[in-house]
PDB file of C-alpha atoms in Angstrom:
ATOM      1  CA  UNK B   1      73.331   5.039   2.975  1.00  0.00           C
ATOM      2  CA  UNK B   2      69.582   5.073   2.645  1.00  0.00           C
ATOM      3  CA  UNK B   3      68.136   1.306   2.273  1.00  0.00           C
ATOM      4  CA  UNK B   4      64.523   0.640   0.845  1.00  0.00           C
ATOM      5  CA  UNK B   5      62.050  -0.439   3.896  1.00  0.00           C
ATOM      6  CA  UNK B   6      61.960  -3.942   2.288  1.00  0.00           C
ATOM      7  CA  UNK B   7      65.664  -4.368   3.302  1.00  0.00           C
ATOM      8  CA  UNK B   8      65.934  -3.476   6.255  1.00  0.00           C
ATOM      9  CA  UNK B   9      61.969  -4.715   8.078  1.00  0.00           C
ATOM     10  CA  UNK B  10      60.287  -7.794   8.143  1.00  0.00           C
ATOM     11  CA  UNK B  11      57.951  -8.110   5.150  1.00  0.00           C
ATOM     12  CA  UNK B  12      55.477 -10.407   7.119  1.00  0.00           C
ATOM     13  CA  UNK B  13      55.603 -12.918   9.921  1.00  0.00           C
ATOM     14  CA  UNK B  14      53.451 -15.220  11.410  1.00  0.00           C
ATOM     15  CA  UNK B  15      52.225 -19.155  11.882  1.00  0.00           C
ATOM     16  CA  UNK B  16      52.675 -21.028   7.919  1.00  0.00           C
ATOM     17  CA  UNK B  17      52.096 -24.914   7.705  1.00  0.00           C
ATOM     18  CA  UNK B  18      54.958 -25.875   5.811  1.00  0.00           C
ATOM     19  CA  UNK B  19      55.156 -29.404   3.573  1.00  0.00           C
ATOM     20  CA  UNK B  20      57.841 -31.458   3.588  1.00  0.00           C
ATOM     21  CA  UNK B  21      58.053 -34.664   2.887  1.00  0.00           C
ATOM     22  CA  UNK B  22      59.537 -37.526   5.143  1.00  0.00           C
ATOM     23  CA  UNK B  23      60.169 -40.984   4.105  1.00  0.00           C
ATOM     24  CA  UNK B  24      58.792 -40.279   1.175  1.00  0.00           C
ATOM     25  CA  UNK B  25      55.411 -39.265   2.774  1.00  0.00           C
ATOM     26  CA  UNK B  26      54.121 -35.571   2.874  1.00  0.00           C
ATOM     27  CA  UNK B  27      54.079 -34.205   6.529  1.00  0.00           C
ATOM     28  CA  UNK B  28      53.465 -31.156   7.364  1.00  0.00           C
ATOM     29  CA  UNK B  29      55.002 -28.430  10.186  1.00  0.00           C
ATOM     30  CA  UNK B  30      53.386 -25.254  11.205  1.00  0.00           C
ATOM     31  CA  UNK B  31      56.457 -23.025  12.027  1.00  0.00           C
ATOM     32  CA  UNK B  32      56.548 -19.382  12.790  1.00  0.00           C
ATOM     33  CA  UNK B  33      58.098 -17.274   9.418  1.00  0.00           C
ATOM     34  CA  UNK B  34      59.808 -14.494   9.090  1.00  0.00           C
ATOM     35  CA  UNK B  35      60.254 -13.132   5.361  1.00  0.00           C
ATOM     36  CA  UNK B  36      62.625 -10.268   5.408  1.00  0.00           C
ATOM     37  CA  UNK B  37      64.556  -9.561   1.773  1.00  0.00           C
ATOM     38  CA  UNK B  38      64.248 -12.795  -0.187  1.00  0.00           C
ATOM     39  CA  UNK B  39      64.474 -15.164   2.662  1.00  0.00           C
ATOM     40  CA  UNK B  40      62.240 -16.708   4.202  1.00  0.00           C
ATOM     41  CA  UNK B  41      63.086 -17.992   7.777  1.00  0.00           C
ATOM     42  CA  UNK B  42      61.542 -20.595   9.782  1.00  0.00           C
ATOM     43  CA  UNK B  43      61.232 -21.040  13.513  1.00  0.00           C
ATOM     44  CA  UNK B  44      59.265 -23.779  15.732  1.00  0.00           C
ATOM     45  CA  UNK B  45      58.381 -20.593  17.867  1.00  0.00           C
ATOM     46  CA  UNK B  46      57.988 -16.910  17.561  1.00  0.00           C
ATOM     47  CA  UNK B  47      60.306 -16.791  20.722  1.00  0.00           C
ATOM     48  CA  UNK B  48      63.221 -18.702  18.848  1.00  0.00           C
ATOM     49  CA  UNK B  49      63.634 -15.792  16.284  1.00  0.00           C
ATOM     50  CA  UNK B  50      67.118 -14.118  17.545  1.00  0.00           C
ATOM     51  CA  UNK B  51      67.902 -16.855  19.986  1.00  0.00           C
ATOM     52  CA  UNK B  52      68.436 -19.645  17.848  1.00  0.00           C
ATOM     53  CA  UNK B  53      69.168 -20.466  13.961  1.00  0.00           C
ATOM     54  CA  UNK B  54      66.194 -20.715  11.804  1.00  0.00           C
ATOM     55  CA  UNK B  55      65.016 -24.987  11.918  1.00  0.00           C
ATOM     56  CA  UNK B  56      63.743 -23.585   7.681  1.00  0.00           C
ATOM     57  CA  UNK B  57      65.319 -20.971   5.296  1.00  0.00           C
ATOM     58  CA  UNK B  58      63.760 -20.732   1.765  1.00  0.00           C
ATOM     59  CA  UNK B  59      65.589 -18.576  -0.503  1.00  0.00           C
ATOM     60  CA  UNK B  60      63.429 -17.020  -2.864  1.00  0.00           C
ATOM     61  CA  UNK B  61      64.820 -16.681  -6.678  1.00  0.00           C
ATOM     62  CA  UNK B  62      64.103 -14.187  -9.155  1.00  0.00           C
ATOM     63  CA  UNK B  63      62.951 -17.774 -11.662  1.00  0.00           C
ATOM     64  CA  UNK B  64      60.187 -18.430  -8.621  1.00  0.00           C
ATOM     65  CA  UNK B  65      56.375 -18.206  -8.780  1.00  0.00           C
ATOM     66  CA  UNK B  66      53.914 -18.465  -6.406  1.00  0.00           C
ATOM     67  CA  UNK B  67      50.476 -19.331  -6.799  1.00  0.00           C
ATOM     68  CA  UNK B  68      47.141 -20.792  -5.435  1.00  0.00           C
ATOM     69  CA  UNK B  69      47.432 -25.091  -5.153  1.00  0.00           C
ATOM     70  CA  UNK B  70      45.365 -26.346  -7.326  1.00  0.00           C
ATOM     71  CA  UNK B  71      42.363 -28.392  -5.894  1.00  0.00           C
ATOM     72  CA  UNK B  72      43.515 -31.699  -7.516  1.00  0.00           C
ATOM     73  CA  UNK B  73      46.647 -31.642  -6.201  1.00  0.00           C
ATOM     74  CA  UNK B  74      46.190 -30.446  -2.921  1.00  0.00           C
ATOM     75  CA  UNK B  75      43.108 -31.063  -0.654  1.00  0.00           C
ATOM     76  CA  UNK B  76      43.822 -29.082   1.838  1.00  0.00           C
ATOM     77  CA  UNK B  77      42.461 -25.568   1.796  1.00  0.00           C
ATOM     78  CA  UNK B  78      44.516 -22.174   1.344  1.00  0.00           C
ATOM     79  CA  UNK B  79      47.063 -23.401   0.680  1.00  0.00           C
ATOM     80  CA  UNK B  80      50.030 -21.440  -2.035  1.00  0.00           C
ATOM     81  CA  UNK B  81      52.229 -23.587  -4.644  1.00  0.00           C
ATOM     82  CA  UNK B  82      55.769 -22.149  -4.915  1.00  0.00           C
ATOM     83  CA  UNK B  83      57.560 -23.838  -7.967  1.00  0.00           C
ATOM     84  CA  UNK B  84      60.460 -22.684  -9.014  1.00  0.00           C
ATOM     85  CA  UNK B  85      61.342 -22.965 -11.773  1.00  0.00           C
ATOM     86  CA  UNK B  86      65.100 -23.282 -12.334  1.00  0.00           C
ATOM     87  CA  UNK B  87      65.565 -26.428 -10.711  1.00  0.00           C
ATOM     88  CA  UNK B  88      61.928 -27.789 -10.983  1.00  0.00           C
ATOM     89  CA  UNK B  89      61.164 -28.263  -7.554  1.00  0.00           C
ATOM     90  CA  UNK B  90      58.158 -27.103  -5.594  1.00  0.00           C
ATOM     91  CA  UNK B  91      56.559 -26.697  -2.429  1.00  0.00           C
ATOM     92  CA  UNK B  92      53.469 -26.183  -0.468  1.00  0.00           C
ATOM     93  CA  UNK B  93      52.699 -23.407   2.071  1.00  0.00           C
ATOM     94  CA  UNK B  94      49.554 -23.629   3.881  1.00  0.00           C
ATOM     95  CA  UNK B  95      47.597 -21.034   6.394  1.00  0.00           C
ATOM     96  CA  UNK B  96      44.771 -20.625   8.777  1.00  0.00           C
ATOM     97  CA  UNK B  97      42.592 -18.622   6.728  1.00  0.00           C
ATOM     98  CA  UNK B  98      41.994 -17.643   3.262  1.00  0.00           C
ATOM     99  CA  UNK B  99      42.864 -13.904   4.804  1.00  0.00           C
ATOM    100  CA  UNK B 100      46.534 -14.821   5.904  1.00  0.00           C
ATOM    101  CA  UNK B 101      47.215 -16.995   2.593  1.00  0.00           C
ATOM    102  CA  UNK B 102      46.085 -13.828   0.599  1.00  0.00           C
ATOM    103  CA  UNK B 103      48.713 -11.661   2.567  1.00  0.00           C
ATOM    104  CA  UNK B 104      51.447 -14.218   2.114  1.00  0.00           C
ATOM    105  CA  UNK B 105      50.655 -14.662  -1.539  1.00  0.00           C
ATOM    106  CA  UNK B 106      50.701 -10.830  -1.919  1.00  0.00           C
ATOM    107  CA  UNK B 107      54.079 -10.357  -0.304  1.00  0.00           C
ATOM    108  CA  UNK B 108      55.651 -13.775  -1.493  1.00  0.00           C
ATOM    109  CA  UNK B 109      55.357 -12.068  -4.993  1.00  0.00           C
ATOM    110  CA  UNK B 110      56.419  -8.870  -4.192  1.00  0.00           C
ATOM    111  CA  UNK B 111      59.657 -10.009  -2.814  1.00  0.00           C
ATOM    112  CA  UNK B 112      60.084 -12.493  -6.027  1.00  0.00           C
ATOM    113  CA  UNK B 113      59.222  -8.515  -8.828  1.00  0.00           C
ATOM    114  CA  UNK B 114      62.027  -7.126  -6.087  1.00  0.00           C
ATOM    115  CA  UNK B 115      64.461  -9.976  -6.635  1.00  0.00           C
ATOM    116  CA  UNK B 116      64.028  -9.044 -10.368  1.00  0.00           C
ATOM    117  CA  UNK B 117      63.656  -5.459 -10.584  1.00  0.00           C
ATOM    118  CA  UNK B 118      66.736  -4.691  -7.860  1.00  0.00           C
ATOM    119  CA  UNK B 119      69.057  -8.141  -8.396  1.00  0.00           C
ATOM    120  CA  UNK B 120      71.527  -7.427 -10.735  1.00  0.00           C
ATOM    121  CA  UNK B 121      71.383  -3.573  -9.642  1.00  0.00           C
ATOM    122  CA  UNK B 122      72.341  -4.505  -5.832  1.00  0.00           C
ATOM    123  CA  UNK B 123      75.545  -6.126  -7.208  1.00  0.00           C
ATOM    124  CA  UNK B 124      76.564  -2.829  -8.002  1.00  0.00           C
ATOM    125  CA  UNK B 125      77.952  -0.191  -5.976  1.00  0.00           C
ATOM    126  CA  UNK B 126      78.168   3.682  -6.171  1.00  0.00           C
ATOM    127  CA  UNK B 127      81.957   4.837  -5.724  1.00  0.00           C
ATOM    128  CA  UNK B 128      82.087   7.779  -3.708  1.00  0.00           C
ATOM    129  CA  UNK B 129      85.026  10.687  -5.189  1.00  0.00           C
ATOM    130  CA  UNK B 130      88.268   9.629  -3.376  1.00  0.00           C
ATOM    131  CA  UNK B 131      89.682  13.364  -3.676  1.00  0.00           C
ATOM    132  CA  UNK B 132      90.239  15.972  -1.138  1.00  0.00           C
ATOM    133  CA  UNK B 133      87.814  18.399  -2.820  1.00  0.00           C
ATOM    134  CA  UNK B 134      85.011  16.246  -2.617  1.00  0.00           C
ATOM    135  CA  UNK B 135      81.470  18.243  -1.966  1.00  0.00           C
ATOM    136  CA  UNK B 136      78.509  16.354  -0.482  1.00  0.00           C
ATOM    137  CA  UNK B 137      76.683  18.117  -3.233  1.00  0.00           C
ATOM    138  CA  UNK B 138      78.194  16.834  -5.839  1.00  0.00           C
ATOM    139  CA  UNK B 139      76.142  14.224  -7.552  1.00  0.00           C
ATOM    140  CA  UNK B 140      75.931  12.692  -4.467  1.00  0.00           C
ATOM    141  CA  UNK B 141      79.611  11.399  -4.891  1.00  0.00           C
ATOM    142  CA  UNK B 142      79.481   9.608  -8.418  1.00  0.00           C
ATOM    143  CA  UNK B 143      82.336   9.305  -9.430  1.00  0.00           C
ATOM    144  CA  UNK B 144      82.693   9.338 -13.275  1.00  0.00           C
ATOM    145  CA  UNK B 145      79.031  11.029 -14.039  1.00  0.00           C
ATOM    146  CA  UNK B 146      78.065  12.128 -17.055  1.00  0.00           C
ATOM    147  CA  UNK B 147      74.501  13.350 -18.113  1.00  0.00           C
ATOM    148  CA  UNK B 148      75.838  12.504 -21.725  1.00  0.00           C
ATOM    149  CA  UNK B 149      76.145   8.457 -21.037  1.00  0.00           C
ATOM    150  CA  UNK B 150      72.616   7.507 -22.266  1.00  0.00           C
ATOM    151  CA  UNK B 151      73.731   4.285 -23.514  1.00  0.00           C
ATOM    152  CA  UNK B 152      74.862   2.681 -20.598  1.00  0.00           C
ATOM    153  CA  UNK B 153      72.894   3.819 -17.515  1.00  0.00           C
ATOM    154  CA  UNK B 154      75.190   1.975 -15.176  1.00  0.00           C
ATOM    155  CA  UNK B 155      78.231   3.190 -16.113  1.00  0.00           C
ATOM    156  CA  UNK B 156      79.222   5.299 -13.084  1.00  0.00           C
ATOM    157  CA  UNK B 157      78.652   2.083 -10.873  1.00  0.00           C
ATOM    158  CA  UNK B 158      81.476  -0.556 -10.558  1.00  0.00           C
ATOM    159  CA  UNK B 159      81.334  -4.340  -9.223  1.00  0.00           C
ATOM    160  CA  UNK B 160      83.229  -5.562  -7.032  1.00  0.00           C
ATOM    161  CA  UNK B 161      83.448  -8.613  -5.775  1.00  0.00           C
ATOM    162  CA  UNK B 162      84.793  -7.727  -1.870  1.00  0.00           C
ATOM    163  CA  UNK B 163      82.227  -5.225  -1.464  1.00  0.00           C
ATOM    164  CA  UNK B 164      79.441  -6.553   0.713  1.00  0.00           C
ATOM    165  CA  UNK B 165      75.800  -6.392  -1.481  1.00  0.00           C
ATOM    166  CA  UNK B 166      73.032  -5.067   0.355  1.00  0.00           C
TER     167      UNK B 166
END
């Protein structure tokens, strides 16, 4: 089964200062990140990725945004607010340069319009024709296609809840 790129390859890694607050204070932890589908996982080292569980995982959700800090509430330069906005909660992500906080902003987002655009689709799945006489060519395998069923475009996909999403 074909997968989109953003799937199945890292969307961007690299070095991100992350905030987190301790005691009550703000301290903050450059880690190496990985962001790879809506996840984005967080390693003291570049060399830890694939030897040992992420120290950081941030989930992203479809009700997140991401945007530049504003000056009065952070000081510290290039630096990206992500609020989101279900549960109210934020946090800061800062970078080296204005350069790399431009590239994380740019795919932060992206991955957020995926989460929307390809969400609800992923939790459906396309049921291949069980029958002997079934031809590759066929539809590619939907089972239940019809070019009459305007109204409901997913109606030759079924959920399920033991099939593994994507």
């Amino acid at each position: 089964m074909a997968e989109p790129t953003c799937s199945t390859q890292p969307r961007s890694t690299g070095f991100i200062h992350l905030q987190q607050m301790i005691s009550g204070y703000p301290a903050w932890t450059r880690l190496w990140c990985v962001l790879r589908q809506h996840h984005l996982r967080c390693w003291a080292y570049p060399e830890d990725v694939g030897r040992q569980l992420p120290v950081k995982t941030v989930d992203l959700t479809k009700e997140m945004s991401v945007e530049n800090a504003p000056r009065l509430t952070m000081r510290r330069p290039n630096t990206l607010l992500i609020k989101d906005h279900e549960t109210d909660s934020e946090f800061f992500v800062s970078f080296e340069s204005k350069e790399e906080r431009e590239k994380w902003a740019t795919v932060l987002r992206q991955a957020i319009v995926d989460l929307k655009v390809w969400k609800e689709s992923s939790n459906y799945i396309i049921q291949k024709q069980s029958s002997k006489f079934y031809n590759e060519n066929d539809f590619d395998g939907l089972s239940g296609y019809s070019p009459y069923k305007r109204n409901n475009p997913l109606s030759q996909y079924k959920h399920t809840a033991e099939t593994t999403v994507l």
